[in-house]
Amino acid sequence: MGEPTVTPLERHDQAVPHSVTAGTGERRLDRLRTPRRPRLWFEILLIAVSYWTYSMIRNAVPEQRSEALRNADWIWRTEHHLGLAFETSVNHTVNSVTWLIVSMNYYYATLHFVVTLGVLVWLYRSHPGRYAATRLVLFATTAVALVGYYFFPLAPPRLMPGGNFVDTVTVHQTWGSMASGDLKHMSNQYAAMPSMHIGWSLWCGLTIFALARLPWVRILGLLYPVATLVVIVATANHFWLDAVGGILCLAFGFTVSRAWYGSLPYTLPRVVPAPKGRGELRDKPRRRSSQKA
């Protein structure tokens, strides 16, 4: 009777390392995919490094002027075929109102960053459980945009020769665009498709609309990407089709986040509990094994 009792134990002992290894891997993956409280120092570092990397890669893309202009002509002809080539009319109409176009120049230069960072801070403080998943949407959206910049260089309307567009920054001598005036050497001027002004503003707008409590704040959230669309067209920095590219990139970002977290960011719990200590996690398997024994 000694052999039958020893053999199962030996087989069980031999099977334990594989099951424990598999379980450990699954637990680690589950922990990575489980919403956690964000750490301030890590988020600041991550955002700073990510934006620096994005800017470096975006500006390192070769400025293929001839191809960018050919692509701009193709976009312009496509919009004419669709009967939706309204950029020139909007550009000239808004440019005739000095205070309005100057305001739009500064809007283009500042709110793109200010509002996006503001929404990130608000998420961090008020919706920590949804922060990481929503931030992943933004990061994935921005990352896939780099693919567009590399494979589809596109000149903005204001740089099209004979396009009859007004470069509003140059005319009114404002600093509303990193790609105009003295700042043009600091940014790739032919990275117009997709428009991250639309990708980021729509991310902000949807996040505010989904999570804000006050009705008027939610309405402002929806109006923000609409106003941004008017600005990028009026300042001749983008075609409206560039905005479509930004929307597609954002859709990709939401897809990545949902695939990783298993649901849309806005449906995750608003607040998550503090992470459990390692000792507590290790005690649970021992209690189960003692109960089986």
Coordinates of N, CA and C in Angstrom, one line a residue, residues 80-292:
H80 N -12.8 68.2 -54.8 CA -13.6 68.8 -55.9 C -14.5 67.8 -56.5
H81 N -14.1 66.6 -56.7 CA -15.0 65.6 -57.3 C -16.1 65.3 -56.4
L82 N -15.9 65.4 -55.1 CA -16.9 65.1 -54.1 C -17.8 66.4 -53.9
G83 N -17.4 67.5 -54.5 CA -18.2 68.7 -54.3 C -18.1 69.3 -53.0
L84 N -17.0 69.0 -52.3 CA -16.8 69.5 -50.9 C -15.4 70.2 -50.7
A85 N -15.0 70.9 -51.8 CA -13.7 71.7 -51.7 C -14.0 73.1 -51.2
F86 N -14.3 73.2 -49.9 CA -14.8 74.5 -49.4 C -13.7 75.2 -48.6
E87 N -12.5 74.6 -48.5 CA -11.4 75.2 -47.7 C -11.1 76.6 -48.1
T88 N -11.0 76.9 -49.4 CA -10.6 78.3 -49.8 C -11.6 79.3 -49.4
S89 N -12.9 79.0 -49.5 CA -13.9 80.0 -49.1 C -13.9 80.2 -47.6
V90 N -13.7 79.2 -46.8 CA -13.6 79.3 -45.3 C -12.4 80.1 -45.0
N91 N -11.3 79.8 -45.6 CA -10.0 80.5 -45.4 C -10.1 82.0 -45.6
H92 N -10.6 82.4 -46.8 CA -10.7 83.8 -47.1 C -11.8 84.5 -46.3
T93 N -12.9 83.9 -46.0 CA -13.9 84.5 -45.3 C -13.5 84.9 -43.8
V94 N -12.9 83.9 -43.2 CA -12.4 84.1 -41.8 C -11.2 85.0 -41.8
N95 N -10.4 85.0 -42.8 CA -9.2 85.8 -42.8 C -9.6 87.3 -42.9
S96 N -10.8 87.6 -43.5 CA -11.2 89.0 -43.6 C -11.6 89.6 -42.3
V97 N -11.8 88.8 -41.2 CA -12.1 89.3 -39.9 C -10.8 89.1 -39.0
T98 N -10.1 90.2 -38.9 CA -8.7 90.1 -38.3 C -8.7 89.5 -36.9
W99 N -9.6 90.1 -36.0 CA -9.6 89.6 -34.6 C -9.9 88.1 -34.6
L100 N -10.8 87.6 -35.5 CA -11.2 86.2 -35.5 C -10.1 85.3 -35.9
I101 N -9.4 85.7 -37.0 CA -8.4 84.8 -37.6 C -7.2 84.8 -36.7
V102 N -6.9 85.9 -36.0 CA -5.7 86.0 -35.1 C -6.0 85.1 -33.9
S103 N -7.3 85.1 -33.4 CA -7.7 84.3 -32.3 C -7.5 82.8 -32.7
M104 N -7.9 82.5 -33.9 CA -7.8 81.1 -34.4 C -6.4 80.7 -34.5
N105 N -5.5 81.6 -34.9 CA -4.1 81.2 -35.0 C -3.5 80.8 -33.6
Y106 N -3.9 81.6 -32.6 CA -3.4 81.2 -31.2 C -4.2 80.0 -30.7
Y107 N -5.4 79.8 -31.1 CA -6.2 78.6 -30.7 C -5.4 77.4 -31.3
Y108 N -5.0 77.5 -32.5 CA -4.3 76.4 -33.2 C -3.0 76.0 -32.5
A109 N -2.3 77.1 -32.0 CA -1.0 76.9 -31.4 C -1.0 76.4 -30.0
T110 N -2.1 76.7 -29.3 CA -2.1 76.5 -27.8 C -3.1 75.4 -27.3
L111 N -4.3 75.5 -27.7 CA -5.3 74.6 -27.1 C -5.1 73.2 -27.4
H112 N -4.4 72.9 -28.5 CA -4.1 71.5 -28.9 C -3.3 70.8 -27.7
F113 N -2.5 71.6 -27.0 CA -1.7 71.0 -25.9 C -2.4 71.3 -24.6
V114 N -2.9 72.5 -24.4 CA -3.5 72.9 -23.1 C -4.7 72.0 -22.7
V115 N -5.6 71.9 -23.7 CA -6.8 71.1 -23.4 C -6.5 69.6 -23.2
T116 N -5.6 69.1 -24.0 CA -5.3 67.7 -23.9 C -4.6 67.4 -22.6
L117 N -3.7 68.2 -22.2 CA -3.1 68.0 -20.9 C -4.1 68.2 -19.7
G118 N -5.0 69.2 -19.9 CA -6.0 69.4 -18.9 C -6.9 68.2 -18.7
V119 N -7.3 67.6 -19.8 CA -8.2 66.4 -19.7 C -7.4 65.2 -19.0
L120 N -6.1 65.1 -19.3 CA -5.3 64.0 -18.7 C -5.2 64.3 -17.2
V121 N -5.0 65.5 -16.8 CA -5.0 65.8 -15.3 C -6.3 65.6 -14.7
W122 N -7.4 65.9 -15.3 CA -8.7 65.7 -14.8 C -9.0 64.2 -14.6
L123 N -8.6 63.4 -15.6 CA -8.8 62.0 -15.6 C -8.0 61.4 -14.4
Y124 N -6.8 61.9 -14.3 CA -5.9 61.4 -13.2 C -6.5 61.6 -11.8
R125 N -7.1 62.8 -11.6 CA -7.6 63.2 -10.3 C -9.0 62.6 -10.1
S126 N -9.9 62.6 -11.1 CA -11.3 62.3 -10.8 C -11.7 60.9 -11.3
H127 N -10.9 60.3 -12.2 CA -11.3 59.0 -12.8 C -10.0 58.1 -12.9
P128 N -9.4 57.9 -11.7 CA -8.1 57.1 -11.8 C -8.3 55.7 -12.3
G129 N -9.5 55.1 -12.2 CA -9.7 53.8 -12.7 C -9.8 53.7 -14.2
R130 N -10.1 54.8 -14.8 CA -10.3 54.9 -16.3 C -9.1 55.6 -16.9
Y131 N -8.2 56.1 -16.1 CA -7.1 56.9 -16.7 C -6.2 56.1 -17.6
A132 N -5.7 55.0 -17.2 CA -4.7 54.2 -18.0 C -5.3 53.8 -19.3
A133 N -6.6 53.3 -19.3 CA -7.2 52.9 -20.6 C -7.5 54.0 -21.5
T134 N -7.9 55.2 -21.0 CA -8.2 56.3 -21.8 C -6.9 56.9 -22.3
R135 N -5.8 56.9 -21.5 CA -4.5 57.4 -21.9 C -4.0 56.5 -23.0
L136 N -4.2 55.2 -23.0 CA -3.8 54.3 -24.0 C -4.4 54.6 -25.3
V137 N -5.7 55.0 -25.3 CA -6.4 55.4 -26.6 C -5.6 56.6 -27.2
L138 N -5.2 57.6 -26.4 CA -4.5 58.7 -26.9 C -3.1 58.3 -27.5
F139 N -2.4 57.5 -26.7 CA -1.1 57.1 -27.2 C -1.1 56.2 -28.4
A140 N -2.1 55.3 -28.5 CA -2.2 54.5 -29.7 C -2.6 55.3 -30.9
T141 N -3.5 56.3 -30.7 CA -3.9 57.2 -31.8 C -2.7 57.9 -32.3
T142 N -1.9 58.5 -31.4 CA -0.7 59.2 -31.8 C 0.4 58.4 -32.5
A143 N 0.5 57.2 -32.0 CA 1.5 56.3 -32.6 C 1.2 55.9 -34.0
V144 N -0.1 55.6 -34.3 CA -0.4 55.1 -35.7 C -0.4 56.3 -36.6
A145 N -0.5 57.5 -36.1 CA -0.4 58.7 -37.0 C 1.0 58.8 -37.6
L146 N 2.0 58.4 -36.9 CA 3.3 58.4 -37.4 C 3.5 57.6 -38.7
V147 N 2.7 56.5 -38.8 CA 2.7 55.7 -40.0 C 2.2 56.6 -41.2
G148 N 1.1 57.3 -40.9 CA 0.6 58.2 -42.0 C 1.6 59.3 -42.4
Y149 N 2.3 59.8 -41.5 CA 3.3 60.9 -41.8 C 4.4 60.3 -42.7
Y150 N 4.8 59.1 -42.4 CA 5.9 58.5 -43.1 C 5.5 58.0 -44.6
F151 N 4.3 57.4 -44.7 CA 4.0 56.8 -46.0 C 3.1 57.7 -46.8
F152 N 2.6 58.8 -46.2 CA 1.7 59.7 -47.0 C 2.1 61.2 -46.7
P153 N 3.3 61.6 -47.1 CA 3.6 63.0 -46.8 C 2.6 63.9 -47.5
L154 N 2.2 65.0 -46.8 CA 1.1 65.8 -47.4 C 1.4 67.3 -47.1
A155 N 1.4 68.1 -48.1 CA 1.6 69.6 -47.8 C 0.2 70.1 -47.4
P156 N 0.3 71.0 -46.4 CA -1.0 71.7 -46.0 C -1.4 72.7 -47.1
P157 N -2.7 73.0 -47.1 CA -3.2 73.9 -48.2 C -2.4 75.2 -48.3
R158 N -1.9 75.8 -47.2 CA -1.2 77.1 -47.3 C 0.1 77.0 -48.0
L159 N 0.6 75.8 -48.2 CA 1.9 75.6 -48.9 C 1.7 75.2 -50.4
M160 N 0.5 75.1 -50.8 CA 0.2 74.7 -52.2 C 0.5 75.9 -53.2
P161 N 1.4 75.8 -54.1 CA 1.6 76.9 -55.0 C 0.4 77.1 -56.0
G162 N 0.0 78.3 -56.1 CA -1.2 78.5 -56.9 C -2.5 78.1 -56.3
G163 N -2.5 77.7 -55.0 CA -3.7 77.2 -54.4 C -4.6 78.3 -53.9
N164 N -4.2 79.5 -54.0 CA -5.0 80.7 -53.6 C -5.4 80.6 -52.1
F165 N -4.5 80.0 -51.3 CA -4.8 80.0 -49.8 C -4.0 81.0 -49.2
V166 N -4.5 81.5 -48.0 CA -3.8 82.5 -47.3 C -3.1 81.9 -46.1
D167 N -1.8 82.0 -45.9 CA -1.1 81.6 -44.7 C -1.4 82.6 -43.6
T168 N -2.3 82.4 -42.8 CA -2.8 83.4 -41.9 C -1.8 83.8 -40.8
V169 N -0.9 82.8 -40.5 CA 0.2 83.1 -39.5 C 1.2 84.1 -40.1
T170 N 1.5 83.9 -41.3 CA 2.5 84.8 -42.0 C 1.9 86.2 -42.2
V171 N 0.7 86.2 -42.7 CA 0.0 87.5 -43.0 C -0.2 88.4 -41.8
H172 N -0.6 87.7 -40.7 CA -1.0 88.5 -39.5 C 0.2 88.5 -38.5
Q173 N 1.3 87.8 -38.8 CA 2.5 87.8 -38.0 C 2.2 87.3 -36.6
T174 N 1.5 86.2 -36.5 CA 1.3 85.6 -35.2 C 2.1 84.3 -35.2
W175 N 2.2 83.6 -34.0 CA 2.9 82.4 -33.9 C 1.9 81.2 -33.8
G176 N 0.9 81.2 -34.7 CA -0.1 80.2 -34.6 C 0.2 78.8 -35.2
S177 N 1.4 78.7 -35.8 CA 1.7 77.4 -36.3 C 3.2 77.2 -36.2
M178 N 3.6 76.0 -35.8 CA 5.0 75.6 -35.7 C 5.7 75.5 -37.0
A179 N 4.8 75.4 -38.1 CA 5.4 75.2 -39.4 C 5.4 76.5 -40.3
S180 N 5.2 77.6 -39.6 CA 5.3 78.9 -40.4 C 6.3 79.8 -39.7
G181 N 6.7 80.8 -40.5 CA 7.6 81.8 -40.0 C 9.0 81.2 -39.5
D182 N 9.5 81.8 -38.5 CA 10.8 81.4 -38.0 C 10.8 80.0 -37.3
L183 N 9.6 79.5 -37.0 CA 9.6 78.2 -36.4 C 9.4 77.0 -37.3
K184 N 9.4 77.3 -38.6 CA 9.1 76.2 -39.6 C 10.2 75.2 -39.7
H185 N 11.4 75.6 -39.2 CA 12.5 74.6 -39.3 C 12.5 73.6 -38.1
M186 N 11.6 73.9 -37.2 CA 11.5 73.0 -36.0 C 10.5 71.9 -36.2
S187 N 9.7 72.0 -37.2 CA 8.6 71.0 -37.4 C 8.5 70.6 -38.9
N188 N 8.2 69.3 -39.1 CA 8.0 68.8 -40.4 C 6.7 69.4 -41.0
Q189 N 6.9 70.2 -42.1 CA 5.8 70.9 -42.7 C 4.9 70.0 -43.5
Y190 N 5.3 68.8 -43.8 CA 4.6 68.0 -44.7 C 4.0 66.8 -44.0
A191 N 3.7 67.0 -42.7 CA 3.1 65.9 -41.9 C 1.6 66.4 -41.6
A192 N 0.8 66.5 -42.6 CA -0.5 67.1 -42.4 C -1.6 66.0 -42.3
M193 N -1.2 64.8 -42.8 CA -2.2 63.7 -42.8 C -1.7 62.5 -42.0
P194 N -2.4 62.1 -40.9 CA -3.7 62.6 -40.4 C -3.5 63.8 -39.5
S195 N -4.6 64.5 -39.2 CA -4.6 65.7 -38.4 C -4.7 65.2 -36.9
M196 N -3.7 65.4 -36.1 CA -3.7 65.1 -34.7 C -4.5 66.2 -33.9
H197 N -4.6 67.4 -34.6 CA -5.5 68.4 -33.9 C -6.9 67.8 -33.8
I198 N -7.3 67.1 -34.8 CA -8.6 66.5 -34.8 C -8.6 65.2 -33.9
G199 N -7.6 64.4 -34.1 CA -7.5 63.2 -33.3 C -7.5 63.5 -31.8
W200 N -6.7 64.4 -31.4 CA -6.6 64.8 -29.9 C -7.9 65.5 -29.4
S201 N -8.4 66.4 -30.2 CA -9.5 67.2 -29.8 C -10.8 66.3 -29.7
L202 N -10.9 65.4 -30.6 CA -12.1 64.5 -30.5 C -11.9 63.5 -29.3
W203 N -10.7 63.1 -29.1 CA -10.4 62.3 -27.8 C -10.9 63.1 -26.6
C204 N -10.5 64.4 -26.5 CA -10.9 65.2 -25.4 C -12.4 65.4 -25.4
G205 N -13.0 65.7 -26.5 CA -14.4 65.9 -26.5 C -15.2 64.7 -26.1
L206 N -14.9 63.5 -26.6 CA -15.6 62.3 -26.2 C -15.4 61.9 -24.8
T207 N -14.2 62.2 -24.3 CA -13.9 61.9 -22.9 C -14.7 62.8 -22.0
I208 N -14.8 64.1 -22.3 CA -15.5 65.0 -21.5 C -17.0 64.7 -21.6
F209 N -17.5 64.4 -22.8 CA -18.9 64.1 -22.9 C -19.3 62.8 -22.2
A210 N -18.5 61.8 -22.2 CA -18.8 60.5 -21.5 C -18.7 60.6 -20.0
L211 N -17.8 61.4 -19.5 CA -17.5 61.3 -18.0 C -17.9 62.6 -17.2
A212 N -18.1 63.7 -17.9 CA -18.5 64.9 -17.1 C -19.9 64.8 -16.6
R213 N -20.2 65.5 -15.5 CA -21.5 65.4 -14.9 C -22.4 66.6 -15.3
L214 N -21.8 67.7 -15.4 CA -22.6 68.9 -15.8 C -23.0 68.9 -17.3
P215 N -24.2 69.1 -17.6 CA -24.7 69.1 -19.0 C -23.9 70.1 -19.9
W216 N -23.7 71.3 -19.4 CA -23.1 72.3 -20.2 C -21.6 72.0 -20.5
V217 N -21.0 71.3 -19.5 CA -19.6 70.9 -19.8 C -19.6 69.8 -20.8
R218 N -20.5 68.9 -20.8 CA -20.6 67.8 -21.8 C -20.8 68.4 -23.2
I219 N -21.7 69.5 -23.3 CA -21.9 70.1 -24.6 C -20.6 70.8 -25.1
L220 N -19.9 71.5 -24.2 CA -18.6 72.1 -24.5 C -17.6 71.0 -25.1
G221 N -17.7 69.8 -24.4 CA -16.8 68.8 -24.9 C -17.1 68.4 -26.4
L222 N -18.3 68.4 -26.7 CA -18.7 68.0 -28.1 C -18.4 69.2 -29.1
L223 N -18.5 70.4 -28.6 CA -18.2 71.6 -29.5 C -16.7 71.7 -29.7
Y224 N -15.9 71.3 -28.8 CA -14.5 71.5 -29.0 C -13.9 70.9 -30.2
P225 N -14.1 69.6 -30.6 CA -13.6 69.1 -31.9 C -14.2 69.8 -33.1
V226 N -15.5 70.2 -33.0 CA -16.1 70.9 -34.1 C -15.4 72.3 -34.3
A227 N -15.1 73.0 -33.2 CA -14.4 74.3 -33.4 C -13.0 74.1 -33.9
T228 N -12.4 73.0 -33.5 CA -11.0 72.7 -34.0 C -11.0 72.4 -35.5
L229 N -12.0 71.7 -36.0 CA -12.2 71.5 -37.4 C -12.3 72.8 -38.2
V230 N -13.1 73.7 -37.7 CA -13.2 75.1 -38.3 C -11.8 75.8 -38.3
V231 N -11.1 75.7 -37.2 CA -9.8 76.4 -37.1 C -8.8 75.8 -38.0
I232 N -8.7 74.5 -38.1 CA -7.6 73.9 -39.0 C -7.9 74.2 -40.4
V233 N -9.2 74.3 -40.8 CA -9.5 74.7 -42.2 C -9.3 76.2 -42.5
A234 N -9.8 77.0 -41.5 CA -9.7 78.4 -41.7 C -8.3 78.9 -41.8
T235 N -7.4 78.3 -41.0 CA -6.0 78.7 -41.0 C -5.2 78.1 -42.1
A236 N -5.9 77.3 -43.0 CA -5.2 76.6 -44.1 C -4.1 75.7 -43.7
N237 N -4.2 75.1 -42.5 CA -3.2 74.1 -42.0 C -3.6 72.7 -42.4
H238 N -4.9 72.5 -42.7 CA -5.3 71.1 -43.1 C -6.5 71.2 -44.1
F239 N -6.6 70.1 -44.9 CA -7.8 69.8 -45.6 C -8.8 69.1 -44.6
W240 N -10.0 69.1 -45.0 CA -11.0 68.5 -44.1 C -10.8 66.9 -44.2
L241 N -10.2 66.4 -45.3 CA -9.9 65.0 -45.3 C -8.8 64.6 -44.3
D242 N -8.0 65.5 -44.0 CA -7.0 65.3 -42.9 C -7.7 64.9 -41.6
A243 N -8.8 65.6 -41.4 CA -9.6 65.4 -40.2 C -10.2 63.9 -40.2
V244 N -10.6 63.5 -41.4 CA -11.1 62.1 -41.5 C -9.9 61.1 -41.1
G245 N -8.7 61.4 -41.5 CA -7.6 60.6 -41.1 C -7.4 60.6 -39.6
G246 N -7.6 61.7 -39.0 CA -7.4 61.8 -37.5 C -8.5 61.0 -36.8
I247 N -9.7 61.0 -37.4 CA -10.8 60.2 -36.8 C -10.5 58.7 -36.9
L248 N -10.0 58.3 -38.0 CA -9.6 56.9 -38.2 C -8.5 56.4 -37.2
C249 N -7.6 57.3 -37.0 CA -6.5 57.0 -36.0 C -7.1 56.9 -34.6
L250 N -8.1 57.7 -34.3 CA -8.7 57.6 -33.0 C -9.5 56.3 -32.8
A251 N -10.2 55.9 -33.9 CA -10.9 54.6 -33.9 C -9.9 53.5 -33.6
F252 N -8.7 53.6 -34.2 CA -7.7 52.5 -34.0 C -7.3 52.6 -32.5
G253 N -7.1 53.8 -31.9 CA -6.8 53.9 -30.5 C -7.8 53.2 -29.6
F254 N -9.1 53.5 -29.9 CA -10.1 52.9 -29.1 C -10.1 51.3 -29.2
T255 N -9.8 50.9 -30.4 CA -9.8 49.4 -30.6 C -8.7 48.8 -29.8
V256 N -7.5 49.4 -29.8 CA -6.4 48.9 -29.1 C -6.7 48.8 -27.6
S257 N -7.3 49.9 -27.1 CA -7.6 50.0 -25.6 C -8.6 49.0 -25.2
R258 N -9.6 48.8 -26.1 CA -10.7 47.8 -25.8 C -10.1 46.4 -25.8
A259 N -9.3 46.1 -26.8 CA -8.7 44.8 -26.9 C -7.8 44.5 -25.7
W260 N -7.1 45.5 -25.1 CA -6.3 45.2 -24.0 C -7.0 45.1 -22.7
Y261 N -8.0 46.0 -22.4 CA -8.7 46.1 -21.2 C -10.0 45.3 -21.2
G262 N -10.5 44.9 -22.4 CA -11.7 44.1 -22.5 C -13.0 44.9 -22.5
S263 N -12.9 46.2 -22.5 CA -14.1 47.1 -22.5 C -13.6 48.5 -22.9
L264 N -14.6 49.3 -23.2 CA -14.3 50.7 -23.5 C -13.8 51.4 -22.2
P265 N -12.9 52.4 -22.4 CA -12.3 53.0 -21.2 C -13.4 53.6 -20.3
Y266 N -14.4 54.2 -20.9 CA -15.4 54.9 -20.1 C -16.3 54.0 -19.3
T267 N -16.3 52.7 -19.6 CA -17.2 51.8 -18.8 C -16.4 51.1 -17.7
L268 N -15.2 51.4 -17.5 CA -14.4 50.8 -16.4 C -14.8 51.5 -15.1
P269 N -14.5 50.9 -14.0 CA -14.8 51.6 -12.7 C -14.0 52.9 -12.6
R270 N -14.7 53.9 -12.0 CA -14.1 55.2 -11.8 C -13.0 55.2 -10.9
V271 N -13.1 54.5 -9.8 CA -12.1 54.4 -8.7 C -11.7 52.9 -8.6
V272 N -10.4 52.7 -8.4 CA -10.0 51.3 -8.2 C -9.3 51.2 -6.8
P273 N -9.4 50.1 -6.1 CA -8.8 50.0 -4.8 C -7.3 50.0 -4.9
A274 N -6.7 50.2 -3.8 CA -5.2 50.2 -3.7 C -4.7 48.8 -4.0
P275 N -3.6 48.6 -4.7 CA -3.0 47.3 -5.0 C -2.7 46.5 -3.7
K276 N -3.0 45.2 -3.8 CA -2.7 44.4 -2.6 C -1.2 44.1 -2.5
G277 N -0.7 43.9 -1.3 CA 0.7 43.6 -1.1 C 1.0 42.2 -1.6
R278 N 2.3 42.0 -1.8 CA 2.8 40.7 -2.3 C 2.6 39.6 -1.3
G279 N 2.7 40.0 -0.1 CA 2.6 38.9 0.9 C 1.2 38.4 1.0
E280 N 0.2 39.3 0.8 CA -1.2 38.9 0.8 C -1.5 38.0 -0.3
L281 N -0.9 38.3 -1.5 CA -1.2 37.4 -2.7 C -0.5 36.1 -2.5
R282 N 0.6 36.0 -1.8 CA 1.2 34.7 -1.6 C 0.5 33.8 -0.6
D283 N -0.2 34.5 0.3 CA -0.8 33.7 1.4 C -2.0 32.9 0.9
K284 N -2.7 33.4 -0.2 CA -3.9 32.7 -0.6 C -3.7 31.3 -1.2
P285 N -2.7 31.1 -2.0 CA -2.4 29.7 -2.5 C -2.1 28.8 -1.4
R286 N -1.4 29.3 -0.3 CA -1.1 28.4 0.8 C -2.3 27.9 1.5
R287 N -3.3 28.8 1.7 CA -4.5 28.5 2.4 C -5.3 27.5 1.6
R288 N -5.3 27.6 0.3 CA -6.0 26.6 -0.5 C -5.4 25.3 -0.4
S289 N -4.1 25.2 -0.5 CA -3.4 23.9 -0.4 C -3.6 23.3 0.9
S290 N -3.6 24.1 2.0 CA -3.8 23.5 3.3 C -5.2 22.9 3.5
Q291 N -6.2 23.6 2.8 CA -7.6 23.1 2.9 C -7.7 21.8 2.2
K292 N -7.0 21.6 1.0 CA -7.0 20.4 0.3 C -6.4 19.3 1.1

